[in-house]
PDB file of C-alpha atoms in Angstrom:
ATOM      1  CA  MET A   1      -0.269  -0.114   0.013  1.00 74.00           C
ATOM      2  CA  ILE A   2       1.135   3.416   0.024  1.00 82.00           C
ATOM      3  CA  TYR A   3       0.793   6.024   2.621  1.00 86.00           C
ATOM      4  CA  PHE A   4       1.656   9.992   1.721  1.00 87.00           C
ATOM      5  CA  PHE A   5       2.551  10.593   4.992  1.00 87.00           C
ATOM      6  CA  SER A   6       4.147   8.620   7.716  1.00 84.00           C
ATOM      7  CA  SER A   7       1.407   9.159   9.949  1.00 87.00           C
ATOM      8  CA  GLN A   8      -0.447   6.871   8.029  1.00 89.00           C
ATOM      9  CA  ILE A   9       1.807   4.192   8.501  1.00 88.00           C
ATOM     10  CA  PRO A  10       0.273   1.716  11.295  1.00 87.00           C
ATOM     11  CA  GLU A  11       3.306   0.886  12.442  1.00 88.00           C
ATOM     12  CA  LEU A  12       3.734   4.004  13.293  1.00 87.00           C
ATOM     13  CA  LYS A  13       1.292   5.414  13.861  1.00 89.00           C
ATOM     14  CA  THR A  14       1.907   5.929  18.608  1.00 89.00           C
ATOM     15  CA  PHE A  15       4.498   7.923  17.050  1.00 91.00           C
ATOM     16  CA  LYS A  16       5.473  12.027  17.116  1.00 92.00           C
ATOM     17  CA  VAL A  17       6.840  13.264  14.387  1.00 90.00           C
ATOM     18  CA  ARG A  18       9.972  13.730  14.986  1.00 92.00           C
ATOM     19  CA  GLN A  19      10.496   9.837  15.827  1.00 92.00           C
ATOM     20  CA  ARG A  20       8.274   9.011  13.024  1.00 92.00           C
ATOM     21  CA  GLN A  21      10.651  10.853  10.101  1.00 93.00           C
ATOM     22  CA  GLN A  22      13.726   9.244  12.861  1.00 93.00           C
ATOM     23  CA  ILE A  23      12.784   5.268  12.226  1.00 93.00           C
ATOM     24  CA  ILE A  24      11.778   5.750   8.433  1.00 93.00           C
ATOM     25  CA  ALA A  25      15.938   7.308   8.187  1.00 94.00           C
ATOM     26  CA  ILE A  26      16.623   4.235  10.389  1.00 94.00           C
ATOM     27  CA  ALA A  27      14.837   2.214   8.043  1.00 94.00           C
ATOM     28  CA  LEU A  28      16.822   3.095   5.176  1.00 95.00           C
ATOM     29  CA  SER A  29      19.575   2.688   5.722  1.00 94.00           C
ATOM     30  CA  HIS A  30      18.855  -1.244   5.915  1.00 94.00           C
ATOM     31  CA  LEU A  31      17.971  -0.696   2.040  1.00 94.00           C
ATOM     32  CA  SER A  32      21.146  -3.148   0.731  1.00 93.00           C
ATOM     33  CA  PRO A  33      22.909  -1.317  -2.036  1.00 94.00           C
ATOM     34  CA  MET A  34      20.907  -2.700  -5.145  1.00 96.00           C
ATOM     35  CA  HIS A  35      17.840  -0.898  -3.220  1.00 95.00           C
ATOM     36  CA  LYS A  36      18.974   2.039  -2.581  1.00 95.00           C
ATOM     37  CA  ILE A  37      20.337   2.491  -6.267  1.00 96.00           C
ATOM     38  CA  VAL A  38      16.987   1.628  -7.297  1.00 95.00           C
ATOM     39  CA  LEU A  39      14.774   4.137  -4.818  1.00 94.00           C
ATOM     40  CA  SER A  40      17.427   7.163  -6.531  1.00 93.00           C
ATOM     41  CA  VAL A  41      16.189   6.328  -9.449  1.00 95.00           C
ATOM     42  CA  CYS A  42      12.451   6.055  -8.677  1.00 93.00           C
ATOM     43  CA  LYS A  43      12.312   9.550  -7.100  1.00 91.00           C
ATOM     44  CA  LEU A  44      14.626  10.520  -9.666  1.00 91.00           C
ATOM     45  CA  THR A  45      12.307   9.608 -12.461  1.00 91.00           C
ATOM     46  CA  PHE A  46       9.533  11.365 -10.405  1.00 87.00           C
ATOM     47  CA  LEU A  47      11.120  14.699  -9.971  1.00 86.00           C
ATOM     48  CA  ALA A  48      13.534  14.947 -13.584  1.00 87.00           C
ATOM     49  CA  PRO A  49      10.195  16.281 -15.547  1.00 86.00           C
ATOM     50  CA  LEU A  50       9.028  18.534 -13.052  1.00 83.00           C
ATOM     51  CA  PHE A  51      12.466  20.694 -12.893  1.00 82.00           C
ATOM     52  CA  LEU A  52      12.857  20.427 -16.733  1.00 84.00           C
ATOM     53  CA  GLY A  53      10.389  21.942 -17.318  1.00 82.00           C
ATOM     54  CA  LEU A  54      11.119  24.649 -15.441  1.00 81.00           C
ATOM     55  CA  ALA A  55      13.902  25.445 -18.252  1.00 82.00           C
ATOM     56  CA  TYR A  56      10.481  26.639 -19.822  1.00 83.00           C
ATOM     57  CA  PHE A  57      10.213  29.655 -17.832  1.00 82.00           C
ATOM     58  CA  GLU A  58      12.120  32.987 -17.398  1.00 83.00           C
ATOM     59  CA  GLY A  59      12.836  35.913 -14.943  1.00 84.00           C
ATOM     60  CA  TRP A  60       9.952  36.363 -12.255  1.00 86.00           C
ATOM     61  CA  MET A  61       8.010  33.605 -14.024  1.00 84.00           C
ATOM     62  CA  LEU A  62      10.823  31.174 -12.878  1.00 85.00           C
ATOM     63  CA  LEU A  63       9.605  31.995  -9.190  1.00 88.00           C
ATOM     64  CA  PRO A  64       6.432  30.544  -8.850  1.00 87.00           C
ATOM     65  CA  TRP A  65       7.191  27.609 -10.636  1.00 85.00           C
ATOM     66  CA  LEU A  66      10.077  27.101  -8.292  1.00 87.00           C
ATOM     67  CA  LEU A  67       7.757  27.280  -4.849  1.00 89.00           C
ATOM     68  CA  LEU A  68       5.528  25.090  -6.080  1.00 86.00           C
ATOM     69  CA  ALA A  69       8.226  22.424  -7.301  1.00 86.00           C
ATOM     70  CA  GLY A  70       9.692  22.882  -4.395  1.00 87.00           C
ATOM     71  CA  LEU A  71       6.593  21.923  -2.161  1.00 88.00           C
ATOM     72  CA  SER A  72       6.271  19.451  -4.382  1.00 86.00           C
ATOM     73  CA  TYR A  73       9.250  17.295  -4.002  1.00 87.00           C
ATOM     74  CA  PRO A  74       8.381  15.737  -1.111  1.00 88.00           C
ATOM     75  CA  LEU A  75       4.921  15.380  -1.639  1.00 87.00           C
ATOM     76  CA  ILE A  76       6.196  13.280  -4.180  1.00 87.00           C
ATOM     77  CA  THR A  77       9.554  11.048  -2.887  1.00 91.00           C
ATOM     78  CA  THR A  78       7.527  11.218   1.096  1.00 91.00           C
ATOM     79  CA  PRO A  79       5.636   8.051  -0.445  1.00 92.00           C
ATOM     80  CA  VAL A  80       8.102   6.260  -2.871  1.00 93.00           C
ATOM     81  CA  GLU A  81      10.717   7.269   1.100  1.00 92.00           C
ATOM     82  CA  ASN A  82       7.740   5.004   2.517  1.00 91.00           C
ATOM     83  CA  MET A  83       7.030   2.378   0.842  1.00 92.00           C
ATOM     84  CA  PHE A  84      10.523   1.413   0.205  1.00 94.00           C
ATOM     85  CA  ALA A  85      10.874   1.907   4.099  1.00 92.00           C
ATOM     86  CA  GLN A  86       8.068  -0.828   5.498  1.00 91.00           C
ATOM     87  CA  PRO A  87       9.673  -4.088   5.234  1.00 92.00           C
ATOM     88  CA  HIS A  88      12.480  -3.164   7.003  1.00 93.00           C
ATOM     89  CA  LEU A  89      10.257  -0.856   9.675  1.00 92.00           C
ATOM     90  CA  ARG A  90      10.152  -3.301  12.164  1.00 92.00           C
ATOM     91  CA  LYS A  91      14.015  -3.239  12.921  1.00 93.00           C
ATOM     92  CA  ALA A  92      13.852   0.337  12.528  1.00 93.00           C
ATOM     93  CA  ILE A  93      10.848   0.335  15.908  1.00 92.00           C
ATOM     94  CA  GLN A  94      13.580  -2.215  17.498  1.00 92.00           C
ATOM     95  CA  GLU A  95      17.004   0.005  16.871  1.00 92.00           C
ATOM     96  CA  PHE A  96      15.244   3.488  17.715  1.00 91.00           C
ATOM     97  CA  LYS A  97      12.949   2.358  21.388  1.00 90.00           C
ATOM     98  CA  GLN A  98      17.335   0.663  21.591  1.00 90.00           C
ATOM     99  CA  GLY A  99      18.720   4.038  22.010  1.00 79.00           C
ATOM    100  CA  GLU A 100      16.279   5.692  23.727  1.00 70.00           C
TER     101      GLU A 100
END
């Protein structure tokens, strides 16, 4: 299942926002090098058309599109990162609890 926000992930519902972010970062650190490459390629595939589209605007007309691109970046990349982090969440939660 695709989760757009970390608060939608059932395993992370009991944690606060910062804690969820830390757990997801721990889970992403457990990815194999091949999965890290695939994650980067997936994010690049989604973001490249957005940033290539910025090349068509000049001057002040570029400013609203840059703002839109900056705001949409986490909306595009977060679901992909959540999807890749899901298999490692249990281990990441255990590590997080041990570190507290």
